[in-house]
């Protein structure tokens, strides 16, 4: 059993308080590989941004739970080595689906966990979230819970249809569970194919998805003033990366994300954590495909993972500075 404080990590409490008050959002980037981890840390250090490094159940299966935990510890050391004296790095479990998984992560040094009971009937979601909160708070670990269902596919999480969060439930839910932040559903969606072309409007040759339900967000803010709100499924699916992938042998059809202007607007509200995963996958894949096209003889992974890491870092910095506004907030 190890506490996150011994690893140099922080929980989300102070970070979110400052973000809500300051009108910006903290980036929550998923990671599975060393190159992603390095790119996240380099971007956060260069922009002086707090950052949430998050791990899904699928990431734990892919990379091994212990390795990911040590990588997060390594991320803190790496940030200091890069010149950041007091990095603010959260190690967060994304979409925990059981009390046991959350407990396992808390026991091995995570500073924050998500318990996702959003697919359960309301009372069961409350009971499960409360059980995780009661355990987590003993160790000062913060807990994100979810109300409402996002559509899309993300690792083992998938739903065909979204159900917007009901504002009338949020006070009861947050009070009874004691959760520290709440993920809501207002039209974001998991994966790189968030919308079908039929759901979008064609504007100047570009498919524009339906706008986020800001009216629901504002209603929730009114019911829970200052309470930290989280947006999942908030990749923008940049067209230049999709085009690069398709130009160099890929085949991505109708990949559509959330326009960055809408995320920028959400960041100024009580939304204080924005989850971005697919954009990193796209940035990595685009760089690797391009590299292989230019250098067909290369077979040393360092040759193609280096530009992949660079491209992810560029994307992370763009999100921090141009979209979330969390730069210079350390
Ligand atoms: Zn999610």
PDB file of C-alpha atoms and ligand atoms in Angstrom:
ATOM      1  CA  UNK A   1       0.000   0.000   0.000  1.00  0.00           C
ATOM      2  CA  UNK A   2       1.450   3.336  -1.057  1.00  0.00           C
ATOM      3  CA  UNK A   3      -0.060   6.817  -0.761  1.00  0.00           C
ATOM      4  CA  UNK A   4       0.090   9.123  -3.765  1.00  0.00           C
ATOM      5  CA  UNK A   5       1.721  11.844  -1.677  1.00  0.00           C
ATOM      6  CA  UNK A   6       4.794   9.652  -1.326  1.00  0.00           C
ATOM      7  CA  UNK A   7       5.041   9.569  -5.123  1.00  0.00           C
ATOM      8  CA  UNK A   8       4.994  13.371  -5.438  1.00  0.00           C
ATOM      9  CA  UNK A   9       1.517  13.389  -7.017  1.00  0.00           C
ATOM     10  CA  UNK A  10      -1.385  15.679  -6.055  1.00  0.00           C
ATOM     11  CA  UNK A  11      -5.146  15.135  -5.942  1.00  0.00           C
ATOM     12  CA  UNK A  12      -7.588  17.309  -7.884  1.00  0.00           C
ATOM     13  CA  UNK A  13      -9.162  19.334  -5.044  1.00  0.00           C
ATOM     14  CA  UNK A  14      -7.097  22.552  -5.041  1.00  0.00           C
ATOM     15  CA  UNK A  15      -6.443  22.292  -8.751  1.00  0.00           C
ATOM     16  CA  UNK A  16     -10.174  22.258  -9.559  1.00  0.00           C
ATOM     17  CA  UNK A  17     -10.991  25.027  -7.090  1.00  0.00           C
ATOM     18  CA  UNK A  18      -8.481  27.310  -8.827  1.00  0.00           C
ATOM     19  CA  UNK A  19      -9.642  26.243 -12.298  1.00  0.00           C
ATOM     20  CA  UNK A  20     -13.311  26.968 -11.590  1.00  0.00           C
ATOM     21  CA  UNK A  21     -12.466  30.336 -10.046  1.00  0.00           C
ATOM     22  CA  UNK A  22     -10.016  31.193 -12.826  1.00  0.00           C
ATOM     23  CA  UNK A  23     -12.238  30.197 -15.752  1.00  0.00           C
ATOM     24  CA  UNK A  24      -9.971  27.577 -17.278  1.00  0.00           C
ATOM     25  CA  UNK A  25      -9.878  23.764 -17.433  1.00  0.00           C
ATOM     26  CA  UNK A  26      -7.237  21.183 -16.539  1.00  0.00           C
ATOM     27  CA  UNK A  27      -6.238  18.832 -19.352  1.00  0.00           C
ATOM     28  CA  UNK A  28      -6.817  15.136 -18.678  1.00  0.00           C
ATOM     29  CA  UNK A  29      -4.706  13.183 -21.143  1.00  0.00           C
ATOM     30  CA  UNK A  30      -4.874   9.391 -21.338  1.00  0.00           C
ATOM     31  CA  UNK A  31      -1.619   7.493 -21.617  1.00  0.00           C
ATOM     32  CA  UNK A  32      -0.585   3.931 -22.419  1.00  0.00           C
ATOM     33  CA  UNK A  33       3.009   4.312 -23.552  1.00  0.00           C
ATOM     34  CA  UNK A  34       6.246   5.922 -22.463  1.00  0.00           C
ATOM     35  CA  UNK A  35       6.221   8.291 -25.434  1.00  0.00           C
ATOM     36  CA  UNK A  36       2.761   9.603 -24.518  1.00  0.00           C
ATOM     37  CA  UNK A  37       3.866  10.074 -20.930  1.00  0.00           C
ATOM     38  CA  UNK A  38       6.992  11.963 -21.980  1.00  0.00           C
ATOM     39  CA  UNK A  39       5.040  14.172 -24.380  1.00  0.00           C
ATOM     40  CA  UNK A  40       2.472  15.014 -21.687  1.00  0.00           C
ATOM     41  CA  UNK A  41       5.150  15.932 -19.155  1.00  0.00           C
ATOM     42  CA  UNK A  42       7.166  18.001 -21.638  1.00  0.00           C
ATOM     43  CA  UNK A  43       4.039  19.901 -22.704  1.00  0.00           C
ATOM     44  CA  UNK A  44       2.924  20.532 -19.113  1.00  0.00           C
ATOM     45  CA  UNK A  45       6.377  21.717 -18.033  1.00  0.00           C
ATOM     46  CA  UNK A  46       6.871  23.991 -21.043  1.00  0.00           C
ATOM     47  CA  UNK A  47       3.499  25.647 -20.563  1.00  0.00           C
ATOM     48  CA  UNK A  48       3.620  25.620 -16.733  1.00  0.00           C
ATOM     49  CA  UNK A  49       0.304  23.784 -16.590  1.00  0.00           C
ATOM     50  CA  UNK A  50      -1.105  21.397 -14.019  1.00  0.00           C
ATOM     51  CA  UNK A  51      -1.990  18.116 -15.691  1.00  0.00           C
ATOM     52  CA  UNK A  52      -4.041  14.984 -15.131  1.00  0.00           C
ATOM     53  CA  UNK A  53      -2.476  11.807 -16.481  1.00  0.00           C
ATOM     54  CA  UNK A  54      -5.191   9.247 -16.745  1.00  0.00           C
ATOM     55  CA  UNK A  55      -5.213   5.531 -17.104  1.00  0.00           C
ATOM     56  CA  UNK A  56      -8.165   3.472 -18.265  1.00  0.00           C
ATOM     57  CA  UNK A  57      -8.884  -0.139 -17.458  1.00  0.00           C
ATOM     58  CA  UNK A  58      -7.772  -0.908 -21.017  1.00  0.00           C
ATOM     59  CA  UNK A  59      -4.475   0.900 -20.434  1.00  0.00           C
ATOM     60  CA  UNK A  60      -3.857  -1.191 -17.323  1.00  0.00           C
ATOM     61  CA  UNK A  61      -4.509  -4.332 -19.343  1.00  0.00           C
ATOM     62  CA  UNK A  62      -2.230  -3.138 -22.131  1.00  0.00           C
ATOM     63  CA  UNK A  63       0.735  -1.754 -20.214  1.00  0.00           C
ATOM     64  CA  UNK A  64       0.440  -3.461 -16.819  1.00  0.00           C
ATOM     65  CA  UNK A  65      -0.895  -1.663 -13.749  1.00  0.00           C
ATOM     66  CA  UNK A  66       2.406  -1.560 -11.857  1.00  0.00           C
ATOM     67  CA  UNK A  67       4.334  -0.230 -14.819  1.00  0.00           C
ATOM     68  CA  UNK A  68       1.843   2.608 -15.331  1.00  0.00           C
ATOM     69  CA  UNK A  69       2.037   3.518 -11.660  1.00  0.00           C
ATOM     70  CA  UNK A  70       5.837   3.684 -11.782  1.00  0.00           C
ATOM     71  CA  UNK A  71       5.628   5.687 -15.004  1.00  0.00           C
ATOM     72  CA  UNK A  72       3.504   8.267 -13.183  1.00  0.00           C
ATOM     73  CA  UNK A  73       6.087   8.390 -10.415  1.00  0.00           C
ATOM     74  CA  UNK A  74       8.705   8.752 -13.130  1.00  0.00           C
ATOM     75  CA  UNK A  75       6.675  11.567 -14.674  1.00  0.00           C
ATOM     76  CA  UNK A  76       7.033  13.612 -11.490  1.00  0.00           C
ATOM     77  CA  UNK A  77      10.793  13.035 -11.410  1.00  0.00           C
ATOM     78  CA  UNK A  78      11.040  13.833 -15.130  1.00  0.00           C
ATOM     79  CA  UNK A  79       9.101  17.096 -14.724  1.00  0.00           C
ATOM     80  CA  UNK A  80      11.531  18.176 -12.002  1.00  0.00           C
ATOM     81  CA  UNK A  81      14.470  17.200 -14.175  1.00  0.00           C
ATOM     82  CA  UNK A  82      13.027  19.408 -16.930  1.00  0.00           C
ATOM     83  CA  UNK A  83      13.162  22.342 -14.530  1.00  0.00           C
ATOM     84  CA  UNK A  84       9.714  22.370 -12.962  1.00  0.00           C
ATOM     85  CA  UNK A  85      10.303  22.646  -9.225  1.00  0.00           C
ATOM     86  CA  UNK A  86       6.751  21.893  -8.090  1.00  0.00           C
ATOM     87  CA  UNK A  87       4.906  19.966 -10.760  1.00  0.00           C
ATOM     88  CA  UNK A  88       1.203  19.358 -10.220  1.00  0.00           C
ATOM     89  CA  UNK A  89       0.527  15.938 -11.686  1.00  0.00           C
ATOM     90  CA  UNK A  90      -2.547  13.861 -10.907  1.00  0.00           C
ATOM     91  CA  UNK A  91      -2.611  10.127 -11.569  1.00  0.00           C
ATOM     92  CA  UNK A  92      -6.257   9.389 -12.281  1.00  0.00           C
ATOM     93  CA  UNK A  93      -8.208   6.215 -13.026  1.00  0.00           C
ATOM     94  CA  UNK A  94     -10.476   6.814 -16.016  1.00  0.00           C
ATOM     95  CA  UNK A  95     -13.816   4.927 -16.021  1.00  0.00           C
ATOM     96  CA  UNK A  96     -13.353   2.702 -12.989  1.00  0.00           C
ATOM     97  CA  UNK A  97     -16.193   0.199 -13.252  1.00  0.00           C
ATOM     98  CA  UNK A  98     -16.097  -1.390  -9.799  1.00  0.00           C
ATOM     99  CA  UNK A  99     -15.270  -0.611  -6.187  1.00  0.00           C
ATOM    100  CA  UNK A 100     -12.493  -3.233  -6.329  1.00  0.00           C
ATOM    101  CA  UNK A 101     -10.745  -1.590  -9.300  1.00  0.00           C
ATOM    102  CA  UNK A 102     -10.915   1.850  -7.637  1.00  0.00           C
ATOM    103  CA  UNK A 103      -9.586   0.435  -4.355  1.00  0.00           C
ATOM    104  CA  UNK A 104      -6.747  -1.314  -6.163  1.00  0.00           C
ATOM    105  CA  UNK A 105      -5.715   1.967  -7.814  1.00  0.00           C
ATOM    106  CA  UNK A 106      -6.000   3.954  -4.573  1.00  0.00           C
ATOM    107  CA  UNK A 107      -3.894   1.329  -2.792  1.00  0.00           C
ATOM    108  CA  UNK A 108      -1.171   1.556  -5.424  1.00  0.00           C
ATOM    109  CA  UNK A 109      -0.784   5.339  -5.388  1.00  0.00           C
ATOM    110  CA  UNK A 110      -3.423   6.923  -7.619  1.00  0.00           C
ATOM    111  CA  UNK A 111      -4.373  10.389  -6.396  1.00  0.00           C
ATOM    112  CA  UNK A 112      -7.786  10.423  -8.059  1.00  0.00           C
ATOM    113  CA  UNK A 113     -10.259   7.861  -9.377  1.00  0.00           C
ATOM    114  CA  UNK A 114     -13.397   7.892 -11.452  1.00  0.00           C
ATOM    115  CA  UNK A 115     -16.201   5.532 -10.565  1.00  0.00           C
ATOM    116  CA  UNK A 116     -18.491   5.253 -13.545  1.00  0.00           C
ATOM    117  CA  UNK A 117     -21.878   3.926 -12.510  1.00  0.00           C
ATOM    118  CA  UNK A 118     -23.652   6.029 -15.120  1.00  0.00           C
ATOM    119  CA  UNK A 119     -25.087   2.932 -16.848  1.00  0.00           C
ATOM    120  CA  UNK A 120     -26.673   1.758 -13.572  1.00  0.00           C
ATOM    121  CA  UNK A 121     -30.102   2.694 -12.232  1.00  0.00           C
ATOM    122  CA  UNK A 122     -29.856   5.974 -10.289  1.00  0.00           C
ATOM    123  CA  UNK A 123     -29.924   4.531  -6.750  1.00  0.00           C
ATOM    124  CA  UNK A 124     -27.260   1.945  -7.608  1.00  0.00           C
ATOM    125  CA  UNK A 125     -25.051   4.639  -9.112  1.00  0.00           C
ATOM    126  CA  UNK A 126     -25.414   6.648  -5.868  1.00  0.00           C
ATOM    127  CA  UNK A 127     -24.593   3.642  -3.667  1.00  0.00           C
ATOM    128  CA  UNK A 128     -21.536   2.603  -5.700  1.00  0.00           C
ATOM    129  CA  UNK A 129     -20.145   6.133  -5.911  1.00  0.00           C
ATOM    130  CA  UNK A 130     -20.634   6.653  -2.176  1.00  0.00           C
ATOM    131  CA  UNK A 131     -18.818   3.418  -1.376  1.00  0.00           C
ATOM    132  CA  UNK A 132     -15.812   4.518  -3.459  1.00  0.00           C
ATOM    133  CA  UNK A 133     -15.866   8.044  -1.979  1.00  0.00           C
ATOM    134  CA  UNK A 134     -15.941   6.681   1.584  1.00  0.00           C
ATOM    135  CA  UNK A 135     -12.877   4.559   0.905  1.00  0.00           C
ATOM    136  CA  UNK A 136     -10.981   7.139  -1.179  1.00  0.00           C
ATOM    137  CA  UNK A 137     -11.422  10.043   1.227  1.00  0.00           C
ATOM    138  CA  UNK A 138      -9.685   8.121   4.013  1.00  0.00           C
ATOM    139  CA  UNK A 139      -6.534   8.582   1.947  1.00  0.00           C
ATOM    140  CA  UNK A 140      -7.372  12.056   0.626  1.00  0.00           C
ATOM    141  CA  UNK A 141      -7.891  10.632  -2.869  1.00  0.00           C
ATOM    142  CA  UNK A 142     -10.460  12.589  -4.906  1.00  0.00           C
ATOM    143  CA  UNK A 143     -13.364  10.926  -6.737  1.00  0.00           C
ATOM    144  CA  UNK A 144     -15.109  11.744 -10.015  1.00  0.00           C
ATOM    145  CA  UNK A 145     -18.550  10.240 -10.571  1.00  0.00           C
ATOM    146  CA  UNK A 146     -20.822  10.399 -13.620  1.00  0.00           C
ATOM    147  CA  UNK A 147     -24.463  11.223 -14.233  1.00  0.00           C
ATOM    148  CA  UNK A 148     -25.894  10.822 -17.716  1.00  0.00           C
ATOM    149  CA  UNK A 149     -24.559   8.586 -20.478  1.00  0.00           C
ATOM    150  CA  UNK A 150     -22.159   9.516 -23.288  1.00  0.00           C
ATOM    151  CA  UNK A 151     -22.449   7.803 -26.637  1.00  0.00           C
ATOM    152  CA  UNK A 152     -19.433   6.350 -28.410  1.00  0.00           C
ATOM    153  CA  UNK A 153     -16.725   3.794 -27.778  1.00  0.00           C
ATOM    154  CA  UNK A 154     -13.687   4.135 -25.507  1.00  0.00           C
ATOM    155  CA  UNK A 155     -11.727   1.036 -24.555  1.00  0.00           C
ATOM    156  CA  UNK A 156     -14.275  -1.130 -22.744  1.00  0.00           C
ATOM    157  CA  UNK A 157     -16.779   1.702 -22.340  1.00  0.00           C
ATOM    158  CA  UNK A 158     -19.417   1.950 -25.025  1.00  0.00           C
ATOM    159  CA  UNK A 159     -22.980   3.131 -25.435  1.00  0.00           C
ATOM    160  CA  UNK A 160     -25.075   3.427 -28.552  1.00  0.00           C
ATOM    161  CA  UNK A 161     -27.062   6.429 -27.399  1.00  0.00           C
ATOM    162  CA  UNK A 162     -26.372   9.367 -25.157  1.00  0.00           C
ATOM    163  CA  UNK A 163     -28.634  10.455 -22.324  1.00  0.00           C
ATOM    164  CA  UNK A 164     -28.106  14.016 -21.213  1.00  0.00           C
ATOM    165  CA  UNK A 165     -27.544  14.619 -17.519  1.00  0.00           C
ATOM    166  CA  UNK A 166     -30.747  15.643 -15.747  1.00  0.00           C
ATOM    167  CA  UNK A 167     -30.026  18.893 -13.885  1.00  0.00           C
ATOM    168  CA  UNK A 168     -32.708  18.048 -11.295  1.00  0.00           C
ATOM    169  CA  UNK A 169     -30.606  15.086 -10.096  1.00  0.00           C
ATOM    170  CA  UNK A 170     -27.240  16.745  -9.559  1.00  0.00           C
ATOM    171  CA  UNK A 171     -27.793  18.219  -6.078  1.00  0.00           C
ATOM    172  CA  UNK A 172     -29.113  14.963  -4.635  1.00  0.00           C
ATOM    173  CA  UNK A 173     -26.354  12.958  -6.329  1.00  0.00           C
ATOM    174  CA  UNK A 174     -23.410  15.109  -5.275  1.00  0.00           C
ATOM    175  CA  UNK A 175     -24.711  15.516  -1.712  1.00  0.00           C
ATOM    176  CA  UNK A 176     -25.417  11.858  -1.105  1.00  0.00           C
ATOM    177  CA  UNK A 177     -22.264  10.493  -2.757  1.00  0.00           C
ATOM    178  CA  UNK A 178     -19.832  13.171  -1.515  1.00  0.00           C
ATOM    179  CA  UNK A 179     -18.036  13.027  -4.877  1.00  0.00           C
ATOM    180  CA  UNK A 180     -15.459  15.729  -5.618  1.00  0.00           C
ATOM    181  CA  UNK A 181     -16.344  16.263  -9.263  1.00  0.00           C
ATOM    182  CA  UNK A 182     -19.092  15.250 -11.629  1.00  0.00           C
ATOM    183  CA  UNK A 183     -18.813  14.066 -15.228  1.00  0.00           C
ATOM    184  CA  UNK A 184     -21.864  15.137 -17.194  1.00  0.00           C
ATOM    185  CA  UNK A 185     -23.323  14.342 -20.580  1.00  0.00           C
ATOM    186  CA  UNK A 186     -24.151  17.387 -22.717  1.00  0.00           C
ATOM    187  CA  UNK A 187     -23.378  16.103 -26.195  1.00  0.00           C
ATOM    188  CA  UNK A 188     -19.713  15.095 -26.120  1.00  0.00           C
ATOM    189  CA  UNK A 189     -18.981  11.531 -27.116  1.00  0.00           C
ATOM    190  CA  UNK A 190     -16.198   8.941 -26.853  1.00  0.00           C
ATOM    191  CA  UNK A 191     -13.886   7.982 -29.723  1.00  0.00           C
ATOM    192  CA  UNK A 192     -12.887   9.517 -33.065  1.00  0.00           C
ATOM    193  CA  UNK A 193     -16.302   9.040 -34.672  1.00  0.00           C
ATOM    194  CA  UNK A 194     -18.470  11.110 -32.403  1.00  0.00           C
ATOM    195  CA  UNK A 195     -21.152  11.930 -34.928  1.00  0.00           C
ATOM    196  CA  UNK A 196     -22.496  10.543 -38.169  1.00  0.00           C
ATOM    197  CA  UNK A 197     -22.408  12.898 -41.162  1.00  0.00           C
ATOM    198  CA  UNK A 198     -26.226  12.896 -41.040  1.00  0.00           C
ATOM    199  CA  UNK A 199     -26.111  14.491 -37.578  1.00  0.00           C
ATOM    200  CA  UNK A 200     -23.898  17.315 -38.871  1.00  0.00           C
ATOM    201  CA  UNK A 201     -24.448  20.424 -40.954  1.00  0.00           C
ATOM    202  CA  UNK A 202     -22.232  21.147 -43.943  1.00  0.00           C
ATOM    203  CA  UNK A 203     -20.654  24.597 -43.552  1.00  0.00           C
ATOM    204  CA  UNK A 204     -18.142  25.677 -46.241  1.00  0.00           C
ATOM    205  CA  UNK A 205     -17.392  22.057 -47.063  1.00  0.00           C
ATOM    206  CA  UNK A 206     -16.800  21.103 -43.418  1.00  0.00           C
ATOM    207  CA  UNK A 207     -19.096  18.873 -41.359  1.00  0.00           C
ATOM    208  CA  UNK A 208     -20.075  20.750 -38.207  1.00  0.00           C
ATOM    209  CA  UNK A 209     -21.557  18.612 -35.400  1.00  0.00           C
ATOM    210  CA  UNK A 210     -24.548  19.686 -33.309  1.00  0.00           C
ATOM    211  CA  UNK A 211     -23.555  22.164 -30.571  1.00  0.00           C
ATOM    212  CA  UNK A 212     -23.052  21.057 -26.963  1.00  0.00           C
ATOM    213  CA  UNK A 213     -26.059  21.518 -24.687  1.00  0.00           C
ATOM    214  CA  UNK A 214     -24.804  24.635 -22.925  1.00  0.00           C
ATOM    215  CA  UNK A 215     -28.295  25.234 -21.533  1.00  0.00           C
ATOM    216  CA  UNK A 216     -27.998  22.023 -19.517  1.00  0.00           C
ATOM    217  CA  UNK A 217     -24.488  22.937 -18.392  1.00  0.00           C
ATOM    218  CA  UNK A 218     -25.678  26.337 -17.187  1.00  0.00           C
ATOM    219  CA  UNK A 219     -28.617  24.789 -15.355  1.00  0.00           C
ATOM    220  CA  UNK A 220     -26.242  22.418 -13.579  1.00  0.00           C
ATOM    221  CA  UNK A 221     -23.941  25.326 -12.684  1.00  0.00           C
ATOM    222  CA  UNK A 222     -26.884  27.157 -11.159  1.00  0.00           C
ATOM    223  CA  UNK A 223     -27.809  24.150  -9.027  1.00  0.00           C
ATOM    224  CA  UNK A 224     -24.227  23.476  -7.905  1.00  0.00           C
ATOM    225  CA  UNK A 225     -22.397  26.814  -7.866  1.00  0.00           C
ATOM    226  CA  UNK A 226     -18.640  26.313  -8.075  1.00  0.00           C
ATOM    227  CA  UNK A 227     -18.854  22.528  -8.172  1.00  0.00           C
ATOM    228  CA  UNK A 228     -16.214  20.974 -10.491  1.00  0.00           C
ATOM    229  CA  UNK A 229     -17.717  19.612 -13.704  1.00  0.00           C
ATOM    230  CA  UNK A 230     -15.942  17.180 -16.048  1.00  0.00           C
ATOM    231  CA  UNK A 231     -16.340  16.657 -19.786  1.00  0.00           C
ATOM    232  CA  UNK A 232     -15.442  13.282 -21.263  1.00  0.00           C
ATOM    233  CA  UNK A 233     -15.123  12.494 -24.953  1.00  0.00           C
ATOM    234  CA  UNK A 234     -13.746  15.929 -25.792  1.00  0.00           C
ATOM    235  CA  UNK A 235     -11.268  15.270 -28.554  1.00  0.00           C
ATOM    236  CA  UNK A 236     -11.601  17.606 -31.529  1.00  0.00           C
ATOM    237  CA  UNK A 237     -10.420  15.045 -34.106  1.00  0.00           C
ATOM    238  CA  UNK A 238      -8.249  17.535 -36.052  1.00  0.00           C
ATOM    239  CA  UNK A 239      -8.842  17.180 -39.783  1.00  0.00           C
ATOM    240  CA  UNK A 240      -5.163  17.695 -40.672  1.00  0.00           C
ATOM    241  CA  UNK A 241      -4.207  14.590 -38.651  1.00  0.00           C
ATOM    242  CA  UNK A 242      -7.069  12.577 -40.150  1.00  0.00           C
ATOM    243  CA  UNK A 243      -6.037  13.726 -43.645  1.00  0.00           C
ATOM    244  CA  UNK A 244      -2.392  12.806 -43.008  1.00  0.00           C
ATOM    245  CA  UNK A 245      -3.441   9.342 -41.852  1.00  0.00           C
ATOM    246  CA  UNK A 246      -5.596   8.842 -44.938  1.00  0.00           C
ATOM    247  CA  UNK A 247      -2.976  10.297 -47.293  1.00  0.00           C
ATOM    248  CA  UNK A 248      -0.359   7.820 -46.105  1.00  0.00           C
ATOM    249  CA  UNK A 249      -2.314   4.597 -46.348  1.00  0.00           C
ATOM    250  CA  UNK A 250      -4.832   4.934 -43.541  1.00  0.00           C
ATOM    251  CA  UNK A 251      -8.545   4.589 -43.872  1.00  0.00           C
ATOM    252  CA  UNK A 252     -10.499   6.726 -41.412  1.00  0.00           C
ATOM    253  CA  UNK A 253     -13.989   7.515 -42.530  1.00  0.00           C
ATOM    254  CA  UNK A 254     -16.159  10.329 -41.213  1.00  0.00           C
ATOM    255  CA  UNK A 255     -14.049  11.013 -38.132  1.00  0.00           C
ATOM    256  CA  UNK A 256     -15.729  13.972 -36.421  1.00  0.00           C
ATOM    257  CA  UNK A 257     -14.965  15.591 -33.039  1.00  0.00           C
ATOM    258  CA  UNK A 258     -15.994  18.474 -30.811  1.00  0.00           C
ATOM    259  CA  UNK A 259     -15.106  21.910 -32.246  1.00  0.00           C
ATOM    260  CA  UNK A 260     -12.421  23.576 -30.144  1.00  0.00           C
ATOM    261  CA  UNK A 261     -14.381  26.841 -29.843  1.00  0.00           C
ATOM    262  CA  UNK A 262     -17.022  24.949 -27.877  1.00  0.00           C
ATOM    263  CA  UNK A 263     -14.437  23.430 -25.559  1.00  0.00           C
ATOM    264  CA  UNK A 264     -12.914  26.873 -25.100  1.00  0.00           C
ATOM    265  CA  UNK A 265     -16.306  28.200 -24.089  1.00  0.00           C
ATOM    266  CA  UNK A 266     -16.915  25.267 -21.723  1.00  0.00           C
ATOM    267  CA  UNK A 267     -13.508  25.812 -20.082  1.00  0.00           C
ATOM    268  CA  UNK A 268     -14.623  29.238 -18.916  1.00  0.00           C
ATOM    269  CA  UNK A 269     -17.525  27.715 -16.974  1.00  0.00           C
ATOM    270  CA  UNK A 270     -17.531  25.261 -14.060  1.00  0.00           C
ATOM    271  CA  UNK A 271     -16.066  22.698 -16.440  1.00  0.00           C
ATOM    272  CA  UNK A 272     -12.612  22.242 -14.941  1.00  0.00           C
ATOM    273  CA  UNK A 273     -11.450  18.916 -16.441  1.00  0.00           C
ATOM    274  CA  UNK A 274     -11.577  18.064 -20.131  1.00  0.00           C
ATOM    275  CA  UNK A 275     -10.692  14.548 -21.269  1.00  0.00           C
ATOM    276  CA  UNK A 276      -8.675  14.152 -24.441  1.00  0.00           C
ATOM    277  CA  UNK A 277      -7.611  10.722 -25.692  1.00  0.00           C
ATOM    278  CA  UNK A 278      -8.415  10.220 -29.390  1.00  0.00           C
ATOM    279  CA  UNK A 279      -6.505  13.347 -30.468  1.00  0.00           C
ATOM    280  CA  UNK A 280      -3.313  11.881 -29.030  1.00  0.00           C
ATOM    281  CA  UNK A 281      -3.919   8.585 -30.832  1.00  0.00           C
ATOM    282  CA  UNK A 282      -4.473  10.462 -34.098  1.00  0.00           C
ATOM    283  CA  UNK A 283      -1.363  12.633 -33.634  1.00  0.00           C
ATOM    284  CA  UNK A 284       0.770   9.567 -32.951  1.00  0.00           C
ATOM    285  CA  UNK A 285      -0.611   7.527 -35.853  1.00  0.00           C
ATOM    286  CA  UNK A 286      -0.391  10.395 -38.345  1.00  0.00           C
ATOM    287  CA  UNK A 287       3.278  11.014 -37.536  1.00  0.00           C
ATOM    288  CA  UNK A 288       4.172   7.330 -37.757  1.00  0.00           C
ATOM    289  CA  UNK A 289       2.355   6.797 -41.077  1.00  0.00           C
ATOM    290  CA  UNK A 290       4.019   9.876 -42.560  1.00  0.00           C
ATOM    291  CA  UNK A 291       7.423   8.760 -41.324  1.00  0.00           C
ATOM    292  CA  UNK A 292       7.077   5.292 -42.842  1.00  0.00           C
ATOM    293  CA  UNK A 293       6.079   6.813 -46.154  1.00  0.00           C
ATOM    294  CA  UNK A 294       9.128   9.093 -46.173  1.00  0.00           C
ATOM    295  CA  UNK A 295      11.599   6.521 -44.832  1.00  0.00           C
ATOM    296  CA  UNK A 296      10.471   3.065 -45.933  1.00  0.00           C
ATOM    297  CA  UNK A 297      13.790   1.554 -44.843  1.00  0.00           C
ATOM    298  CA  UNK A 298      13.482   2.593 -41.200  1.00  0.00           C
ATOM    299  CA  UNK A 299      12.829  -0.141 -38.658  1.00  0.00           C
ATOM    300  CA  UNK A 300      14.299   1.257 -35.426  1.00  0.00           C
ATOM    301  CA  UNK A 301      11.242   2.224 -33.300  1.00  0.00           C
ATOM    302  CA  UNK A 302      13.132   5.278 -32.054  1.00  0.00           C
ATOM    303  CA  UNK A 303      13.174   6.624 -35.602  1.00  0.00           C
ATOM    304  CA  UNK A 304       9.381   6.761 -35.932  1.00  0.00           C
ATOM    305  CA  UNK A 305       8.392   7.155 -32.279  1.00  0.00           C
ATOM    306  CA  UNK A 306      10.443  10.324 -31.949  1.00  0.00           C
ATOM    307  CA  UNK A 307       8.366  12.289 -34.499  1.00  0.00           C
ATOM    308  CA  UNK A 308       5.257  10.667 -32.997  1.00  0.00           C
ATOM    309  CA  UNK A 309       6.228  12.004 -29.581  1.00  0.00           C
ATOM    310  CA  UNK A 310       6.956  15.443 -31.058  1.00  0.00           C
ATOM    311  CA  UNK A 311       3.591  15.557 -32.776  1.00  0.00           C
ATOM    312  CA  UNK A 312       1.738  14.585 -29.590  1.00  0.00           C
ATOM    313  CA  UNK A 313       3.643  17.186 -27.597  1.00  0.00           C
ATOM    314  CA  UNK A 314       2.678  19.863 -30.138  1.00  0.00           C
ATOM    315  CA  UNK A 315      -0.972  18.803 -29.852  1.00  0.00           C
ATOM    316  CA  UNK A 316      -0.889  18.816 -26.021  1.00  0.00           C
ATOM    317  CA  UNK A 317       0.644  22.310 -25.970  1.00  0.00           C
ATOM    318  CA  UNK A 318      -1.983  23.531 -28.420  1.00  0.00           C
ATOM    319  CA  UNK A 319      -4.782  22.197 -26.195  1.00  0.00           C
ATOM    320  CA  UNK A 320      -3.310  23.691 -23.027  1.00  0.00           C
ATOM    321  CA  UNK A 321      -2.630  27.145 -24.451  1.00  0.00           C
ATOM    322  CA  UNK A 322      -5.266  27.612 -27.150  1.00  0.00           C
ATOM    323  CA  UNK A 323      -8.220  25.651 -25.828  1.00  0.00           C
ATOM    324  CA  UNK A 324      -8.182  25.004 -22.063  1.00  0.00           C
ATOM    325  CA  UNK A 325      -6.185  28.010 -20.887  1.00  0.00           C
ATOM    326  CA  UNK A 326      -4.349  26.116 -18.130  1.00  0.00           C
ATOM    327  CA  UNK A 327      -0.925  27.513 -19.054  1.00  0.00           C
ATOM    328  CA  UNK A 328       0.972  29.556 -16.452  1.00  0.00           C
ATOM    329  CA  UNK A 329      -1.271  28.243 -13.673  1.00  0.00           C
ATOM    330  CA  UNK A 330       1.345  26.448 -11.546  1.00  0.00           C
TER     331      UNK A 330
HETATM  332 ZN1  LIG B   1     -14.709   8.886 -20.821  1.00  0.00          ZN
END
